[in-house]
Amino acid sequence: MTEAILTLANVESAYGPIKAIRGVSLVVTEGQIVTVLGSNGAGKTTILKTISGIIDPRKGSISFRGEDITAREPSEVVRLGLSHVPEGREVFPLLSVHDNLLMGAYTRKDRDGVARDMETVFGYFPILRERARIDAGLLSGGQQQMLAIARAILAGPALILLDEPSLGLSPKLTKEIFEIVVRINRERGTTILLVEQNANMALNVADHGYVLENGRIVMEDRCSVLREKDDIKEFYLGMKEAGARGERRWKKKKNWR
């Protein structure tokens, strides 16, 4: 039986007096892609920041590989095997692409393993090899997203937290990025927790999904099941005529206009 690699139990985090997530509990099974869906401001990014130690939770606990990592320092979390690719393609703009990748491997001592992983990411993203000596700040938005994901791989993680990888990208680039995400999961066995507003893409690549509204988990199931739910079709996939309930809500909205 496949075990959980990450478990959140009743986690609550806040920005000052504003609660961003409220009693969030979720399980990420080892070897899977798990997605968290939700609108802007639902608390998706806060979940990832809390897991990686950027934000300390006010309540609850977080377990990674059976070890309590609640409120651990981000650098310690990385050393335990968890990489965070934040929203917004955060790269070191004045460092070359090659040096950005090496920054991802700064906790590793296995030089041969780092060299192999460098070749692997160049295989996933050939454009990074072509531009290895160029400053990362000169890359396009899509190329910077590729670099951010590749840098996370260089840390040799068991779990990658991936925050809005499609943000600001064209549909073509989004498709390419998600194809690579699936390859990373299938070929390397890396578990991925994906936060994404492109629900259609996320539900097609992930194994299991959670729906977050106003800081709370309101639904969770296998993605194959979630894709068939009327509420998901209406509010996240844009299929307003899916099911009688969705159709009634759509008509009601039309009467408001």
CSV table of C-alpha atoms in Angstrom, one decimal:
chain,number,residue,atom,x,y,z
A,1,MET,CA,0.0,0.0,0.0
A,2,THR,CA,1.3,3.4,-1.0
A,3,GLU,CA,2.0,5.7,2.0
A,4,ALA,CA,1.4,9.4,2.6
A,5,ILE,CA,4.5,11.5,2.0
A,6,LEU,CA,2.9,14.7,3.3
A,7,THR,CA,0.1,15.2,5.8
A,8,LEU,CA,-1.6,18.4,7.0
A,9,ALA,CA,-3.8,18.2,10.1
A,10,ASN,CA,-6.1,21.1,10.9
A,11,VAL,CA,-3.6,23.7,9.8
A,12,GLU,CA,-4.5,27.4,10.3
A,13,SER,CA,-2.3,30.2,9.0
A,14,ALA,CA,-2.8,34.0,8.9
A,15,TYR,CA,-1.4,37.3,7.8
A,16,GLY,CA,-1.7,39.5,10.8
A,17,PRO,CA,-5.4,39.4,11.9
A,18,ILE,CA,-6.5,37.9,8.6
A,19,LYS,CA,-7.0,34.1,8.6
A,20,ALA,CA,-5.9,32.8,5.2
A,21,ILE,CA,-6.4,29.0,5.7
A,22,ARG,CA,-8.7,27.6,8.3
A,23,GLY,CA,-8.4,24.0,9.6
A,24,VAL,CA,-6.9,22.6,6.4
A,25,SER,CA,-6.3,18.9,6.4
A,26,LEU,CA,-5.0,17.0,3.4
A,27,VAL,CA,-2.9,14.0,2.5
A,28,VAL,CA,-0.4,13.7,-0.4
A,29,THR,CA,0.3,10.1,-1.4
A,30,GLU,CA,3.8,9.3,-2.4
A,31,GLY,CA,4.3,9.1,-6.1
A,32,GLN,CA,1.2,11.0,-7.0
A,33,ILE,CA,0.3,14.4,-8.4
A,34,VAL,CA,-2.1,16.1,-6.1
A,35,THR,CA,-3.8,19.4,-7.0
A,36,VAL,CA,-5.4,22.1,-4.9
A,37,LEU,CA,-8.0,24.1,-6.8
A,38,GLY,CA,-9.5,27.4,-5.8
A,39,SER,CA,-10.2,31.0,-6.9
A,40,ASN,CA,-7.9,33.9,-6.3
A,41,GLY,CA,-7.6,34.6,-2.6
A,42,ALA,CA,-8.9,31.1,-1.5
A,43,GLY,CA,-5.6,30.4,0.3
A,44,LYS,CA,-3.8,28.0,-2.1
A,45,THR,CA,-0.5,29.8,-2.0
A,46,THR,CA,-0.7,30.1,1.7
A,47,ILE,CA,-0.9,26.3,2.0
A,48,LEU,CA,2.4,25.9,0.1
A,49,LYS,CA,4.1,28.7,2.0
A,50,THR,CA,3.1,27.1,5.3
A,51,ILE,CA,4.3,23.7,4.3
A,52,SER,CA,7.7,25.0,3.2
A,53,GLY,CA,8.2,27.1,6.3
A,54,ILE,CA,7.9,30.5,4.8
A,55,ILE,CA,4.8,31.1,7.0
A,56,ASP,CA,4.4,29.6,10.5
A,57,PRO,CA,1.0,28.0,11.2
A,58,ARG,CA,-0.9,29.2,14.1
A,59,LYS,CA,-2.6,25.8,14.6
A,60,GLY,CA,-2.3,22.3,13.4
A,61,SER,CA,0.6,20.1,12.3
A,62,ILE,CA,2.5,19.2,9.2
A,63,SER,CA,4.3,15.9,8.7
A,64,PHE,CA,6.7,15.1,5.8
A,65,ARG,CA,8.0,11.5,5.4
A,66,GLY,CA,6.7,10.8,8.9
A,67,GLU,CA,8.6,13.7,10.5
A,68,ASP,CA,7.0,16.7,12.0
A,69,ILE,CA,8.1,19.8,10.0
A,70,THR,CA,5.6,22.2,11.5
A,71,ALA,CA,7.2,25.7,11.6
A,72,ARG,CA,10.6,24.4,10.5
A,73,GLU,CA,13.0,26.8,8.8
A,74,PRO,CA,12.7,26.7,5.0
A,75,SER,CA,16.4,25.7,4.6
A,76,GLU,CA,15.8,22.7,6.8
A,77,VAL,CA,12.7,21.7,4.9
A,78,VAL,CA,14.7,21.7,1.6
A,79,ARG,CA,17.4,19.5,3.1
A,80,LEU,CA,14.7,17.0,4.1
A,81,GLY,CA,13.7,16.6,0.5
A,82,LEU,CA,11.0,19.2,-0.2
A,83,SER,CA,11.4,21.8,-3.0
A,84,HIS,CA,9.1,24.8,-3.4
A,85,VAL,CA,8.6,26.5,-6.8
A,86,PRO,CA,6.9,29.7,-5.9
A,87,GLU,CA,4.3,31.7,-7.9
A,88,GLY,CA,5.9,34.3,-10.1
A,89,ARG,CA,8.9,32.5,-11.5
A,90,GLU,CA,11.4,33.7,-8.9
A,91,VAL,CA,14.9,33.3,-10.4
A,92,PHE,CA,18.2,35.1,-9.6
A,93,PRO,CA,18.1,37.6,-12.5
A,94,LEU,CA,21.7,38.6,-12.4
A,95,LEU,CA,23.0,35.0,-12.3
A,96,SER,CA,23.4,32.8,-15.4
A,97,VAL,CA,20.9,30.0,-16.1
A,98,HIS,CA,23.7,27.5,-15.2
A,99,ASP,CA,24.4,29.2,-11.9
A,100,ASN,CA,20.7,29.4,-11.1
A,101,LEU,CA,20.6,25.6,-11.5
A,102,LEU,CA,23.6,25.1,-9.3
A,103,MET,CA,21.8,27.2,-6.6
A,104,GLY,CA,19.2,24.6,-6.6
A,105,ALA,CA,21.8,21.9,-5.7
A,106,TYR,CA,23.5,23.9,-3.0
A,107,THR,CA,22.6,21.4,-0.2
A,108,ARG,CA,23.9,18.4,-2.2
A,109,LYS,CA,27.3,16.7,-1.9
A,110,ASP,CA,26.9,14.1,-4.6
A,111,ARG,CA,28.6,15.9,-7.5
A,112,ASP,CA,28.0,13.0,-9.9
A,113,GLY,CA,24.3,13.0,-9.1
A,114,VAL,CA,24.1,16.8,-9.6
A,115,ALA,CA,25.8,16.4,-13.0
A,116,ARG,CA,23.3,13.7,-14.0
A,117,ASP,CA,20.4,15.8,-12.9
A,118,MET,CA,21.8,18.8,-14.8
A,119,GLU,CA,21.7,16.6,-18.0
A,120,THR,CA,18.2,15.5,-17.1
A,121,VAL,CA,16.8,19.0,-16.8
A,122,PHE,CA,18.5,20.0,-20.0
A,123,GLY,CA,16.7,17.1,-21.6
A,124,TYR,CA,13.4,18.3,-20.2
A,125,PHE,CA,14.1,21.9,-21.2
A,126,PRO,CA,16.6,22.1,-24.1
A,127,ILE,CA,16.3,25.9,-24.3
A,128,LEU,CA,18.0,26.1,-20.9
A,129,ARG,CA,21.1,24.3,-22.3
A,130,GLU,CA,21.1,26.8,-25.2
A,131,ARG,CA,20.9,29.7,-22.9
A,132,ALA,CA,23.0,28.3,-20.0
A,133,ARG,CA,25.4,31.3,-20.0
A,134,ILE,CA,22.8,34.0,-20.3
A,135,ASP,CA,21.6,35.9,-17.3
A,136,ALA,CA,18.3,34.5,-16.1
A,137,GLY,CA,16.7,38.0,-16.1
A,138,LEU,CA,17.0,38.0,-19.9
A,139,LEU,CA,14.9,34.9,-20.3
A,140,SER,CA,11.2,35.1,-21.4
A,141,GLY,CA,8.5,34.4,-18.8
A,142,GLY,CA,8.0,30.9,-20.0
A,143,GLN,CA,11.8,30.2,-20.0
A,144,GLN,CA,12.0,31.5,-16.4
A,145,GLN,CA,9.2,29.2,-15.4
A,146,MET,CA,11.2,26.3,-16.9
A,147,LEU,CA,14.3,27.4,-15.0
A,148,ALA,CA,12.4,27.6,-11.7
A,149,ILE,CA,11.1,24.1,-12.1
A,150,ALA,CA,14.5,22.8,-13.3
A,151,ARG,CA,16.2,24.4,-10.3
A,152,ALA,CA,13.8,22.6,-7.9
A,153,ILE,CA,14.7,19.3,-9.6
A,154,LEU,CA,18.4,20.0,-8.9
A,155,ALA,CA,17.7,19.9,-5.2
A,156,GLY,CA,16.9,16.2,-5.7
A,157,PRO,CA,13.5,16.4,-3.9
A,158,ALA,CA,11.1,13.7,-3.0
A,159,LEU,CA,8.3,16.3,-3.2
A,160,ILE,CA,7.9,19.4,-5.2
A,161,LEU,CA,5.4,22.2,-4.3
A,162,LEU,CA,4.4,23.8,-7.6
A,163,ASP,CA,2.6,27.1,-7.3
A,164,GLU,CA,0.6,28.3,-10.4
A,165,PRO,CA,3.1,27.2,-13.1
A,166,SER,CA,0.8,28.4,-15.9
A,167,LEU,CA,0.5,31.9,-14.6
A,168,GLY,CA,1.0,34.4,-17.4
A,169,LEU,CA,1.9,31.8,-20.0
A,170,SER,CA,0.4,31.1,-23.4
A,171,PRO,CA,-1.8,28.0,-23.8
A,172,LYS,CA,1.0,26.4,-25.9
A,173,LEU,CA,3.6,27.0,-23.2
A,174,THR,CA,1.2,25.9,-20.5
A,175,LYS,CA,0.7,22.6,-22.3
A,176,GLU,CA,4.5,22.1,-22.6
A,177,ILE,CA,5.0,22.9,-18.9
A,178,PHE,CA,2.4,20.4,-17.8
A,179,GLU,CA,3.7,17.7,-20.0
A,180,ILE,CA,7.1,18.1,-18.3
A,181,VAL,CA,5.5,18.1,-14.9
A,182,VAL,CA,3.9,14.7,-15.7
A,183,ARG,CA,7.3,13.4,-17.0
A,184,ILE,CA,9.0,14.5,-13.8
A,185,ASN,CA,6.4,12.6,-11.8
A,186,ARG,CA,6.3,9.5,-14.0
A,187,GLU,CA,10.0,9.2,-14.9
A,188,ARG,CA,11.6,10.3,-11.6
A,189,GLY,CA,8.9,9.2,-9.2
A,190,THR,CA,8.8,12.7,-7.7
A,191,THR,CA,5.6,13.5,-5.8
A,192,ILE,CA,4.0,16.8,-6.8
A,193,LEU,CA,1.6,19.1,-4.9
A,194,LEU,CA,0.2,21.4,-7.5
A,195,VAL,CA,-1.6,24.7,-6.9
A,196,GLU,CA,-3.2,25.9,-10.1
A,197,GLN,CA,-6.1,28.1,-11.4
A,198,ASN,CA,-6.2,26.3,-14.7
A,199,ALA,CA,-8.5,23.6,-13.3
A,200,ASN,CA,-9.0,21.8,-16.6
A,201,MET,CA,-5.3,21.2,-17.0
A,202,ALA,CA,-4.7,20.4,-13.3
A,203,LEU,CA,-7.5,17.8,-13.2
A,204,ASN,CA,-6.2,16.2,-16.3
A,205,VAL,CA,-2.7,15.7,-15.0
A,206,ALA,CA,-3.3,15.1,-11.3
A,207,ASP,CA,-4.4,11.9,-9.6
A,208,HIS,CA,-6.2,13.4,-6.6
A,209,GLY,CA,-7.7,16.8,-6.0
A,210,TYR,CA,-8.8,19.2,-3.2
A,211,VAL,CA,-11.1,22.2,-3.6
A,212,LEU,CA,-10.4,25.2,-1.4
A,213,GLU,CA,-12.9,28.0,-0.8
A,214,ASN,CA,-12.4,30.8,1.7
A,215,GLY,CA,-9.5,29.0,3.3
A,216,ARG,CA,-11.3,25.7,3.9
A,217,ILE,CA,-11.3,22.4,2.0
A,218,VAL,CA,-14.8,21.9,0.8
A,219,MET,CA,-14.4,18.9,-1.5
A,220,GLU,CA,-11.8,16.2,-2.3
A,221,ASP,CA,-11.7,13.1,-4.4
A,222,ARG,CA,-9.9,11.4,-7.3
A,223,CYS,CA,-9.6,13.8,-10.2
A,224,SER,CA,-11.5,11.5,-12.5
A,225,VAL,CA,-14.4,11.9,-10.1
A,226,LEU,CA,-14.1,15.6,-9.6
A,227,ARG,CA,-14.1,16.3,-13.3
A,228,GLU,CA,-17.7,14.8,-13.4
A,229,LYS,CA,-19.1,16.8,-10.5
A,230,ASP,CA,-21.6,19.5,-11.6
A,231,ASP,CA,-20.1,22.1,-9.2
A,232,ILE,CA,-16.6,21.6,-10.6
A,233,LYS,CA,-17.9,21.7,-14.2
A,234,GLU,CA,-19.8,24.9,-13.6
A,235,PHE,CA,-17.4,26.9,-11.4
A,236,TYR,CA,-14.0,25.6,-12.5
A,237,LEU,CA,-14.3,24.2,-16.0
A,238,GLY,CA,-16.7,26.8,-17.4
A,239,MET,CA,-19.3,24.2,-18.4
A,240,LYS,CA,-22.4,26.1,-17.3
A,241,GLU,CA,-24.9,23.7,-18.7
A,242,ALA,CA,-23.5,20.6,-16.9
A,243,GLY,CA,-26.2,19.0,-15.0
A,244,ALA,CA,-29.6,20.3,-13.9
A,245,ARG,CA,-28.3,22.2,-10.9
A,246,GLY,CA,-25.6,23.9,-12.9
A,247,GLU,CA,-28.2,24.9,-15.5
A,248,ARG,CA,-30.5,26.4,-12.9
A,249,ARG,CA,-27.7,28.5,-11.5
A,250,TRP,CA,-26.8,29.7,-14.9
A,251,LYS,CA,-30.3,30.8,-15.7
A,252,LYS,CA,-30.5,32.6,-12.4
A,253,LYS,CA,-27.3,34.5,-13.2
A,254,LYS,CA,-28.7,35.4,-16.6
A,255,ASN,CA,-31.7,37.0,-14.9
A,256,TRP,CA,-29.4,39.2,-12.8
A,257,ARG,CA,-27.9,40.9,-15.8
